[in-house]
Short mmCIF file of C-alpha atoms in Angstrom, two decimals:
data_model
loop_
_atom_site.label_atom_id
_atom_site.label_comp_id
_atom_site.label_asym_id
_atom_site.label_seq_id
_atom_site.Cartn_x
_atom_site.Cartn_y
_atom_site.Cartn_z
CA GLY A 1 -0.08 -0.02 0.12
CA ASP A 2 1.26 3.49 1.92
CA SER A 3 5.19 2.22 1.24
CA TRP A 4 4.94 0.59 -2.03
CA GLY A 5 3.70 4.78 -3.57
CA ILE A 6 6.91 5.64 -0.89
CA PHE A 7 9.56 3.53 -2.90
CA THR A 8 8.45 4.10 -6.60
CA PHE A 9 8.55 8.11 -5.40
CA LEU A 10 12.15 7.52 -4.35
CA CYS A 11 12.98 5.65 -7.01
CA ALA A 12 11.41 8.40 -9.42
CA ALA A 13 13.49 11.06 -6.97
CA LEU A 14 16.82 9.23 -7.53
CA CYS A 15 15.52 8.95 -10.71
CA ASN A 16 15.66 11.94 -11.98
CA LEU A 17 18.43 13.59 -10.59
CA PRO A 18 21.24 14.83 -12.58
CA ALA A 19 24.40 14.40 -10.45
CA LEU A 20 23.95 10.42 -11.74
CA PRO A 21 23.50 9.22 -14.77
CA ALA A 22 24.53 6.27 -15.20
CA LEU A 23 21.86 5.25 -11.62
CA ASN A 24 19.49 2.50 -13.03
CA CYS A 25 16.68 2.91 -11.14
CA THR A 26 15.72 -1.06 -11.21
CA GLU A 27 12.17 -2.66 -8.61
CA GLU A 28 14.47 -4.66 -6.50
CA LEU A 29 12.52 -5.25 -3.07
CA GLY A 30 14.78 -3.87 -0.19
CA PRO A 31 13.76 -5.81 3.22
CA GLY A 32 11.36 -2.97 4.18
CA GLN A 33 8.92 -4.70 1.01
CA SER A 34 10.21 -7.79 1.62
CA ILE A 35 8.82 -7.58 4.80
CA GLN A 36 5.06 -5.62 4.25
CA LYS A 37 5.04 -8.82 1.33
CA THR A 38 6.26 -11.39 4.46
CA TYR A 39 3.10 -9.96 6.77
CA ASP A 40 0.82 -10.00 3.47
CA LEU A 41 1.40 -13.56 2.89
CA THR A 42 0.85 -14.67 6.57
CA ARG A 43 -2.46 -13.15 6.88
CA TYR A 44 -3.66 -14.76 3.68
CA LEU A 45 -2.09 -18.46 5.04
CA GLU A 46 -4.77 -17.42 8.75
CA HIS A 47 -7.68 -16.73 5.95
CA GLN A 48 -6.65 -19.48 4.06
CA LEU A 49 -6.11 -21.58 7.51
CA ARG A 50 -9.75 -20.52 8.48
CA THR A 51 -10.99 -23.32 5.68
CA LEU A 52 -9.21 -25.76 5.65
CA ALA A 53 -9.18 -26.16 9.09
CA GLY A 54 -12.79 -27.43 9.03
CA THR A 55 -12.38 -30.35 6.73
CA TYR A 56 -8.33 -30.93 8.89
CA LEU A 57 -10.73 -31.06 11.84
CA ASN A 58 -14.04 -33.18 10.89
CA TYR A 59 -11.04 -36.01 9.04
CA LEU A 60 -9.47 -35.66 12.30
CA GLY A 61 -13.11 -36.23 13.57
CA PRO A 62 -15.51 -36.34 16.39
CA PRO A 63 -14.00 -35.62 19.91
CA PHE A 64 -11.00 -33.21 17.70
CA ASN A 65 -14.40 -31.61 15.09
CA GLU A 66 -16.31 -30.26 18.70
CA PRO A 67 -16.48 -27.12 18.98
CA ASP A 68 -15.87 -26.52 23.12
CA PHE A 69 -12.65 -29.56 22.29
CA ASN A 70 -10.45 -28.23 25.41
CA PRO A 71 -7.38 -31.44 25.70
CA PRO A 72 -4.76 -30.85 27.98
CA ARG A 73 -1.30 -30.46 26.79
CA LEU A 74 0.07 -33.69 26.93
CA ALA A 75 4.23 -34.44 27.30
CA ARG A 76 4.52 -35.40 23.84
CA ALA A 77 7.89 -34.13 21.65
CA GLU A 78 5.76 -31.81 20.00
CA ARG A 79 7.16 -31.51 16.04
CA VAL A 80 6.85 -27.58 15.60
CA PRO A 81 8.13 -25.00 18.09
CA SER A 82 5.72 -23.22 19.96
CA ALA A 83 5.08 -19.47 19.45
CA THR A 84 4.33 -19.31 23.08
CA VAL A 85 6.88 -17.09 24.36
CA ASP A 86 7.33 -15.04 27.48
CA LEU A 87 6.13 -11.47 26.41
CA ASP A 88 10.08 -9.61 27.74
CA LEU A 89 11.29 -12.11 26.05
CA TRP A 90 9.36 -11.65 22.77
CA ARG A 91 10.29 -7.85 23.03
CA GLY A 92 13.81 -8.12 23.13
CA LEU A 93 14.37 -10.65 21.43
CA THR A 94 16.62 -10.15 17.58
CA ASP A 95 15.35 -9.09 14.88
CA ASN A 96 17.47 -12.31 13.64
CA ALA A 97 16.78 -14.40 16.26
CA ARG A 98 12.62 -12.92 15.62
CA LEU A 99 13.14 -14.36 11.76
CA ALA A 100 14.60 -17.70 12.17
CA ALA A 101 12.10 -18.10 14.98
CA ASN A 102 9.54 -18.58 12.55
CA TYR A 103 11.98 -20.14 10.06
CA ARG A 104 11.77 -22.99 11.56
CA ALA A 105 8.41 -23.48 13.23
CA TYR A 106 7.12 -22.76 8.63
CA SER A 107 9.62 -24.92 7.77
CA ARG A 108 9.03 -28.05 10.24
CA VAL A 109 5.28 -27.60 10.20
CA LEU A 110 5.60 -27.54 6.25
CA CYS A 111 6.87 -31.11 7.28
CA SER A 112 4.91 -32.42 8.60
CA LEU A 113 1.86 -30.94 6.46
CA ARG A 114 3.53 -32.59 3.96
CA ALA A 115 3.65 -36.88 5.86
CA LEU A 116 -0.14 -36.41 5.59
CA ASP A 117 -0.22 -36.46 2.20
CA GLY A 118 -2.58 -39.37 0.64
CA GLN A 119 -3.97 -39.22 3.38
CA GLY A 120 -8.37 -37.66 4.45
CA THR A 121 -10.84 -37.31 2.27
CA ALA A 122 -9.51 -35.60 -1.36
CA GLU A 123 -11.05 -32.45 -0.64
CA LEU A 124 -8.80 -32.31 2.12
CA ARG A 125 -6.42 -33.41 -0.04
CA HIS A 126 -7.02 -30.72 -2.50
CA ARG A 127 -6.95 -28.39 0.21
CA LEU A 128 -3.78 -29.26 2.03
CA GLY A 129 -2.26 -28.88 -1.43
CA HIS A 130 -2.92 -25.38 -2.00
CA PHE A 131 -2.27 -24.68 1.30
CA CYS A 132 1.29 -26.17 1.80
CA SER A 133 2.10 -24.12 -1.95
CA SER A 134 1.30 -21.11 0.36
CA LEU A 135 3.59 -21.85 2.71
CA GLN A 136 6.42 -22.93 0.98
CA GLY A 137 5.02 -19.41 -0.57
CA LEU A 138 6.25 -17.71 3.50
CA VAL A 139 9.07 -20.43 4.53
CA LEU A 140 10.89 -18.11 0.39
CA SER A 141 9.95 -15.12 1.75
CA ILE A 142 10.89 -15.18 5.47
CA ALA A 143 14.29 -16.73 3.46
CA GLY A 144 14.52 -13.65 1.18
CA VAL A 145 13.96 -11.57 3.74
CA MET A 146 16.97 -13.33 6.47
CA SER A 147 19.15 -13.00 3.34
CA SER A 148 18.92 -8.81 1.99
CA LEU A 149 20.16 -8.51 5.37
CA GLY A 150 23.20 -10.67 5.98
CA TYR A 151 21.73 -12.91 8.31
CA PRO A 152 22.12 -16.40 7.48
CA LEU A 153 19.37 -19.41 7.71
CA PRO A 154 19.31 -21.27 10.28
CA ALA A 155 20.04 -25.54 9.71
CA GLY A 156 16.82 -27.22 8.37
CA PRO A 157 14.63 -29.86 11.09
CA PRO A 158 16.81 -32.54 11.69
CA PRO A 159 16.01 -35.97 10.48
CA GLN A 160 13.78 -38.04 13.04
CA PRO A 161 14.46 -40.97 14.47
CA GLY A 162 12.63 -43.57 12.86
CA GLY A 163 11.50 -41.96 9.59
CA ALA A 164 8.08 -41.04 10.62
CA PRO A 165 7.65 -37.69 12.11
CA THR A 166 5.41 -39.13 15.28
CA GLN A 167 6.71 -42.23 16.87
CA PRO A 168 7.76 -41.74 20.88
CA GLY A 169 8.74 -44.91 22.34
CA GLY A 170 9.14 -47.72 18.85
CA ALA A 171 5.20 -49.07 20.26
CA ALA A 172 2.79 -49.67 17.02
CA PRO A 173 1.33 -46.27 15.68
CA ASN A 174 -2.56 -45.92 18.12
CA ASP A 175 -4.03 -43.24 15.80
CA PHE A 176 -5.97 -41.00 18.59
CA LEU A 177 -2.72 -40.17 20.15
CA LYS A 178 -1.86 -39.28 16.86
CA LYS A 179 -4.99 -37.64 15.91
CA MET A 180 -3.42 -35.55 18.82
CA ASP A 181 -0.51 -34.72 18.03
CA ASP A 182 -2.55 -33.49 14.69
CA PHE A 183 -4.86 -31.37 16.10
CA TRP A 184 -2.50 -29.50 18.60
CA LEU A 185 -0.13 -30.22 15.04
CA LEU A 186 -3.10 -27.28 13.36
CA LYS A 187 -3.48 -25.34 16.77
CA GLU A 188 0.38 -24.79 17.25
CA LEU A 189 -0.08 -23.10 13.03
CA GLN A 190 -2.99 -21.52 14.31
CA THR A 191 -0.91 -19.64 16.71
CA TRP A 192 1.87 -19.13 14.57
CA LEU A 193 -0.04 -17.53 12.17
CA TRP A 194 -1.17 -14.64 14.43
CA ARG A 195 2.22 -14.76 16.06
CA SER A 196 3.60 -13.78 13.56
CA ALA A 197 1.64 -10.53 12.24
CA LYS A 198 2.91 -8.89 14.84
CA ASP A 199 6.58 -10.51 14.25
CA PHE A 200 6.40 -8.07 10.97
CA ASN A 201 5.22 -5.71 12.94
CA ARG A 202 7.86 -4.67 15.08
CA LEU A 203 9.74 -5.80 11.82
CA LYS A 204 8.35 -3.20 9.70
CA LYS A 205 9.35 -0.82 12.43
CA LYS A 206 12.28 -1.16 12.90
CA VAL A 207 13.81 -1.58 8.73
CA PRO A 208 12.75 1.77 7.46
CA PRO A 209 10.41 1.20 3.99
CA ALA A 210 12.45 2.82 2.30
CA VAL A 211 15.59 1.43 1.86
CA VAL A 212 16.29 1.08 -1.93
CA THR A 213 18.03 -1.23 -4.01
CA LEU A 214 19.99 0.38 -6.64
CA ARG A 215 22.36 -1.37 -9.09
CA MET A 216 24.83 1.31 -10.89
CA GLU A 217 25.95 0.16 -14.17
CA ALA A 218 29.22 1.30 -15.04
CA ARG A 219 28.60 3.74 -18.43
CA GLY A 220 30.23 7.27 -17.81
CA PHE A 221 32.17 6.01 -14.39
CA LEU B 1 -40.96 -7.81 52.61
CA LEU B 2 -38.50 -9.36 50.91
CA LEU B 3 -38.28 -12.84 50.36
CA ALA B 4 -34.27 -13.18 50.52
CA VAL B 5 -33.50 -15.76 47.47
CA PRO B 6 -29.40 -17.95 46.26
CA PRO B 7 -28.12 -16.76 44.17
CA LYS B 8 -28.62 -17.57 40.58
CA GLU B 9 -26.30 -17.75 37.63
CA PRO B 10 -24.35 -14.66 36.97
CA VAL B 11 -23.49 -12.77 34.19
CA LEU B 12 -19.71 -13.20 33.50
CA MET B 13 -17.75 -11.48 31.09
CA CYS B 14 -13.63 -11.24 29.84
CA ARG B 15 -11.69 -9.17 27.91
CA SER B 16 -8.42 -7.89 26.87
CA ASN B 17 -8.71 -3.67 26.60
CA ASN B 18 -5.30 -3.55 27.43
CA TYR B 19 -3.80 -6.71 24.97
CA PRO B 20 -0.67 -7.63 24.79
CA LYS B 21 -0.15 -6.90 29.01
CA GLY B 22 -3.48 -8.97 30.62
CA PHE B 23 -6.76 -8.69 30.34
CA TYR B 24 -9.51 -8.34 32.84
CA CYS B 25 -13.49 -10.41 34.15
CA SER B 26 -16.02 -8.91 35.16
CA TRP B 27 -19.31 -10.22 36.42
CA HIS B 28 -23.16 -9.50 37.85
CA LEU B 29 -26.16 -11.14 39.69
CA PRO B 30 -29.61 -10.98 36.94
CA THR B 31 -31.21 -10.73 39.66
CA PRO B 32 -30.66 -9.10 43.51
CA THR B 33 -30.99 -11.49 46.05
CA TYR B 34 -31.54 -9.33 48.96
CA ILE B 35 -28.36 -10.47 51.85
CA PRO B 36 -24.90 -10.34 50.94
CA ASN B 37 -23.03 -12.34 48.24
CA SER B 38 -19.70 -13.52 47.84
CA PHE B 39 -17.63 -14.24 45.29
CA ASN B 40 -14.34 -16.32 44.71
CA ILE B 41 -12.84 -16.63 40.42
CA SER B 42 -11.12 -18.48 39.02
CA VAL B 43 -8.64 -18.19 36.86
CA ILE B 44 -6.85 -22.10 35.16
CA HIS B 45 -4.83 -22.04 31.96
CA GLY B 46 -3.50 -25.54 31.22
CA THR B 47 -2.52 -26.79 33.77
CA ARG B 48 -1.17 -24.20 36.15
CA GLU B 49 -4.42 -22.07 38.54
CA MET B 50 -3.94 -17.86 37.98
CA VAL B 51 -4.63 -15.73 41.03
CA CYS B 52 -7.12 -13.49 39.44
CA GLU B 53 -5.69 -9.75 41.29
CA LYS B 54 -9.81 -7.80 43.18
CA ASP B 55 -10.17 -4.49 41.57
CA VAL B 56 -10.72 -2.23 43.92
CA PHE B 57 -13.55 -0.04 41.95
CA PRO B 58 -15.66 -0.89 40.35
CA LYS B 59 -16.19 -3.52 43.07
CA ASN B 60 -16.84 -7.10 40.55
CA ARG B 61 -13.93 -6.93 38.56
CA CYS B 62 -11.04 -8.66 38.16
CA HIS B 63 -7.75 -8.44 36.80
CA ILE B 64 -4.90 -11.23 35.25
CA ARG B 65 -1.63 -10.43 33.86
CA TYR B 66 -0.14 -12.70 30.83
CA LEU B 67 3.29 -14.56 31.54
CA GLN B 68 3.10 -16.09 28.37
CA LEU B 69 1.80 -14.47 25.05
CA PHE B 70 0.67 -16.31 22.16
CA SER B 71 -0.32 -19.38 23.84
CA THR B 72 -2.61 -22.38 22.06
CA VAL B 73 -3.84 -23.28 25.52
CA LYS B 74 -7.43 -21.47 26.32
CA TYR B 75 -8.04 -20.09 29.39
CA LYS B 76 -10.28 -20.84 31.73
CA VAL B 77 -12.09 -18.96 34.41
CA THR B 78 -15.14 -20.02 36.57
CA LEU B 79 -17.17 -17.75 38.74
CA THR B 80 -18.55 -19.13 41.99
CA VAL B 81 -21.57 -16.48 43.89
CA THR B 82 -22.50 -18.20 47.19
CA ASN B 83 -24.91 -16.60 49.69
CA ALA B 84 -26.77 -18.08 53.51
CA LEU B 85 -28.67 -19.87 50.75
CA GLY B 86 -26.62 -21.64 48.77
CA LYS B 87 -24.32 -20.86 45.41
CA SER B 88 -24.80 -20.72 41.28
CA SER B 89 -21.36 -20.73 38.64
CA THR B 90 -20.79 -19.76 35.95
CA THR B 91 -17.09 -20.60 33.79
CA LEU B 92 -16.25 -19.11 30.06
CA THR B 93 -13.34 -20.72 28.02
CA PHE B 94 -11.39 -18.78 25.53
CA ASP B 95 -8.67 -18.47 23.27
CA GLU B 96 -6.12 -15.50 24.63
CA PHE B 97 -6.74 -13.76 21.19
CA ALA B 98 -10.74 -13.86 21.14
CA ILE B 99 -11.39 -11.38 23.59
CA VAL B 100 -9.35 -8.54 22.47
CA LYS B 101 -11.26 -5.22 21.89
CA PRO B 102 -9.97 -2.08 22.79
CA ASP B 103 -11.16 0.61 24.17
CA PRO B 104 -12.75 3.30 21.66
CA PRO B 105 -10.49 5.83 20.67
CA GLU B 106 -10.47 9.20 22.10
CA SER B 107 -10.62 12.28 22.02
CA VAL B 108 -12.83 12.79 17.86
CA VAL B 109 -12.09 15.81 17.08
CA ALA B 110 -14.04 16.65 13.63
CA LYS B 111 -13.36 20.15 12.42
CA PRO B 112 -14.92 22.05 8.84
CA VAL B 113 -12.12 22.85 6.49
CA PRO B 114 -12.03 26.30 4.94
CA ASN B 115 -12.81 27.42 1.59
CA ASN B 116 -14.16 23.53 1.16
CA PRO B 117 -17.92 22.92 1.39
CA ARG B 118 -18.18 19.73 1.14
CA ARG B 119 -14.83 18.43 3.23
CA LEU B 120 -14.27 17.48 7.40
CA GLU B 121 -11.16 17.29 9.11
CA VAL B 122 -11.51 13.69 11.68
CA SER B 123 -8.44 13.33 13.72
CA TRP B 124 -8.57 11.01 16.98
CA GLN B 125 -6.38 9.11 20.23
CA ASN B 126 -4.68 5.84 20.29
CA PRO B 127 -7.37 4.51 23.55
CA SER B 128 -4.74 5.31 26.38
CA SER B 129 -5.56 1.81 27.44
CA TRP B 130 -3.77 0.25 24.70
CA PRO B 131 0.08 -0.13 25.85
CA ASP B 132 1.79 -0.25 23.00
CA PRO B 133 0.90 0.97 20.04
CA GLU B 134 4.10 0.16 17.91
CA SER B 135 3.99 -3.00 18.42
CA PHE B 136 0.63 -4.40 18.37
CA PRO B 137 -1.02 -1.00 16.06
CA LEU B 138 -4.94 -0.75 16.01
CA LYS B 139 -6.48 0.23 12.24
CA PHE B 140 -9.76 2.63 12.91
CA PHE B 141 -13.08 2.55 11.59
CA LEU B 142 -15.40 5.71 10.94
CA ARG B 143 -18.53 6.27 10.83
CA TYR B 144 -20.79 9.32 9.39
CA ARG B 145 -23.60 11.12 8.73
CA PRO B 146 -25.73 13.60 8.28
CA LEU B 147 -28.19 14.62 11.12
CA ILE B 148 -31.17 14.33 9.01
CA LEU B 149 -30.52 11.19 7.36
CA ASP B 150 -30.53 7.13 9.38
CA GLN B 151 -28.18 5.36 6.56
CA TRP B 152 -24.18 5.47 8.31
CA GLN B 153 -21.31 6.06 5.80
CA HIS B 154 -18.29 3.57 6.34
CA VAL B 155 -14.70 4.05 6.54
CA GLU B 156 -12.13 1.13 7.98
CA LEU B 157 -8.63 2.44 8.17
CA SER B 158 -5.38 1.34 8.71
CA ASP B 159 -3.20 3.55 9.67
CA GLY B 160 -3.15 7.07 11.26
CA THR B 161 -5.04 8.36 13.38
CA SER B 162 -6.68 11.32 11.28
CA HIS B 163 -8.94 11.96 8.29
CA THR B 164 -10.60 14.17 5.62
CA ILE B 165 -14.87 13.50 4.70
CA THR B 166 -15.04 14.81 1.66
CA ASP B 167 -18.47 13.64 0.26
CA ALA B 168 -19.67 15.41 2.48
CA TYR B 169 -22.84 18.09 1.98
CA ALA B 170 -22.93 21.72 2.17
CA GLY B 171 -23.93 22.99 5.27
CA LYS B 172 -25.25 19.49 6.59
CA GLU B 173 -24.55 18.47 10.52
CA TYR B 174 -23.05 15.46 10.18
CA ILE B 175 -22.82 13.49 13.50
CA ILE B 176 -19.79 11.24 13.56
CA GLN B 177 -18.07 8.46 15.15
CA VAL B 178 -14.51 6.32 14.99
CA ALA B 179 -14.31 2.28 16.57
CA ALA B 180 -10.50 0.43 17.16
CA LYS B 181 -9.99 -3.09 16.55
CA ASP B 182 -6.13 -4.91 16.86
CA ASN B 183 -4.66 -5.52 12.91
CA ASP B 184 -4.76 -8.74 13.33
CA ILE B 185 -6.61 -10.29 16.25
CA GLY B 186 -9.90 -9.60 18.47
CA THR B 187 -13.30 -7.61 17.96
CA TRP B 188 -14.02 -3.93 17.43
CA SER B 189 -13.73 -1.58 20.06
CA ASP B 190 -17.63 0.38 21.41
CA TRP B 191 -18.65 3.87 19.37
CA SER B 192 -16.85 6.21 20.65
CA VAL B 193 -18.53 9.57 22.45
CA ALA B 194 -19.64 11.25 18.63
CA VAL B 195 -19.45 14.72 17.71
CA HIS B 196 -20.87 17.45 15.33
CA ALA B 197 -19.55 19.73 12.47
CA THR B 198 -20.83 21.12 10.05
CA PRO B 199 -18.92 21.59 6.30
CA TRP B 200 -17.78 24.91 6.55
CA THR B 201 -20.04 27.02 4.01
CA GLU B 202 -19.83 31.51 2.74
CA GLU B 203 -22.68 33.04 4.54
CA PRO B 204 -23.15 35.55 2.73
CA LYS B 205 -26.78 36.80 4.01
CA HIS B 206 -28.81 36.66 0.55
CA LEU B 207 -27.14 33.28 -0.21
CA THR B 208 -28.49 31.74 2.79
CA THR B 209 -32.39 33.17 1.88
CA GLU B 210 -32.36 32.22 -1.63
CA ALA B 211 -31.31 28.23 0.02
CA GLN B 212 -33.89 28.20 2.44
CA ILE B 213 -35.85 29.03 0.19
CA THR B 214 -35.90 26.61 -2.86
CA GLU B 215 -35.63 24.01 0.70
CA THR B 216 -39.30 24.88 1.43
CA THR B 217 -40.52 24.54 -2.13
CA SER B 218 -38.78 20.89 -2.16
CA THR B 219 -40.33 19.54 0.90
CA SER B 220 -44.46 21.01 -0.13
CA THR B 221 -43.55 19.83 -4.15
CA SER B 222 -43.37 16.51 -5.41
CA SER B 223 -41.40 17.75 -8.54
CA PHE B 224 -38.58 19.08 -7.42
CA MET B 225 -37.37 22.30 -10.25
CA PRO B 226 -33.42 22.70 -8.48
CA PRO B 227 -32.49 26.55 -8.21
CA PRO B 228 -30.94 28.73 -10.92
CA THR B 229 -27.84 28.01 -9.95
CA THR B 230 -26.62 30.51 -12.05
CA LYS B 231 -29.13 33.40 -10.24
CA ILE B 232 -27.24 32.33 -6.83
CA CYS B 233 -24.02 33.20 -8.63
CA ASP B 234 -25.05 36.14 -10.10
CA LYS B 235 -25.82 37.92 -5.98
CA GLY B 236 -22.82 36.07 -3.94
CA ALA B 237 -20.51 38.80 -5.40
CA VAL B 238 -18.36 35.84 -5.48
CA VAL B 239 -14.47 36.26 -6.60
CA GLY B 240 -12.52 33.71 -8.56
CA SER B 241 -13.05 30.06 -10.30
CA GLY B 242 -12.96 28.62 -6.60
CA SER B 243 -15.66 30.41 -5.89
CA VAL B 244 -17.29 29.69 -9.32
CA ALA B 245 -16.54 25.52 -7.77
CA VAL B 246 -18.79 26.20 -4.63
CA CYS B 247 -21.91 28.29 -6.48
CA TRP B 248 -22.21 24.82 -8.85
CA THR B 249 -21.28 22.93 -5.62
CA ALA B 250 -24.06 24.01 -3.68
CA GLY B 251 -26.10 24.01 -6.83
CA LEU B 252 -26.04 20.39 -6.88
CA VAL B 253 -25.75 19.07 -3.36
CA LEU B 254 -29.07 20.77 -3.09
CA ALA B 255 -30.26 19.25 -6.28
CA ALA B 256 -29.64 15.76 -5.05
CA TYR B 257 -30.40 17.08 -1.87
CA GLY B 258 -33.82 17.53 -2.90
CA VAL B 259 -34.48 13.91 -5.14
CA LEU B 260 -34.00 12.33 -2.13
CA PHE B 261 -37.67 14.11 -1.15
CA ILE B 262 -39.18 12.93 -3.83
#
């Protein structure tokens, strides 16, 4: 919205400066623009998730699809790092740590959702496929912001022991417990999308929106 | 003679108007019991029991500070009312995000814009209870209508605490209100206190008289004839092209106004 206007104005202003004849103003996204784009993507995904959640919970079946289902959190290996964080700690996160936490979380979610591939109704598989494509876009967008700010990407998710994502203890997979894990995966994803909106709001304020990446061509210099 | 009764199920409400600091809960009895009642409130978050600190004022209210943000686990608040004849309780279960509702915007001001008969400049402030608008920005919803019409016009604003209305009917008094919402979560605040404003008008005496006569005519006849705008302009002793625009606008507005009364 507004930031595009500022960007275009600055580009035009700089390109008209007579003292810089060799300036070639290209529309490369500076970190400020990438942050805005990433923020917009999280909002889009949150909207998409609302439609996906119904289909997903219905696939899990009762009691998971009951509106007042409020189970206690069982002590099980978490597939996705939790979005829950101490308020002061969240405030004090460096830009790098903030971005890395988002990157790690969504990479893990993407992995876990892909592991569900092939399961459920045709409608669920279709919606899940669409959602995963958008989620992939979000992960790449966050990676783009990190690299434009000069931060290294966190290492990929560690390989799960035994291959399958949720098999603690090596016992035969318990259908109910697996569904419980899937239920919490959805909740963590929802919470991350709400948190990311706030994370990227904070990042927007700290990184000036009008950081313009210019390419200087060698003509005349 | 009043008969004392055991308490009926209390009414409980929880809300976060100061996100991310915490939330408050307030309660009341739907019907009086005529004897003293005591209230006990418990807040459970996952496996943890939290303390809701009772407010001195208002009496039936307590507040909680969030220890953690972005929680996946719901909060469960139970209020129990007890008196000598019995007790009753009610429970609310909610997600952290669901109860976010800011207070209405403050200091709403609406002013006419000099030399602009269709404009009104509105400005307001973030509610003072919202602790961190930098990290948790608010968006706003403005509604306005002339006093004489029932239909509101709406504008949603994603940033800034001011807006210029550019389609006001000239010379009509407007009522304006603003509401706020966290940019991403929760629900809209209640509407702010209403402010009134009338757009700037050029007021030479005969211009007013002409307008009044035209209005009276339009309300009493079923077919409305727009006033001859040239007549108004000739007598208005106006200077410059800007003023001519004012005249035309006035004529068109009066015509539109007349159409509404058909």
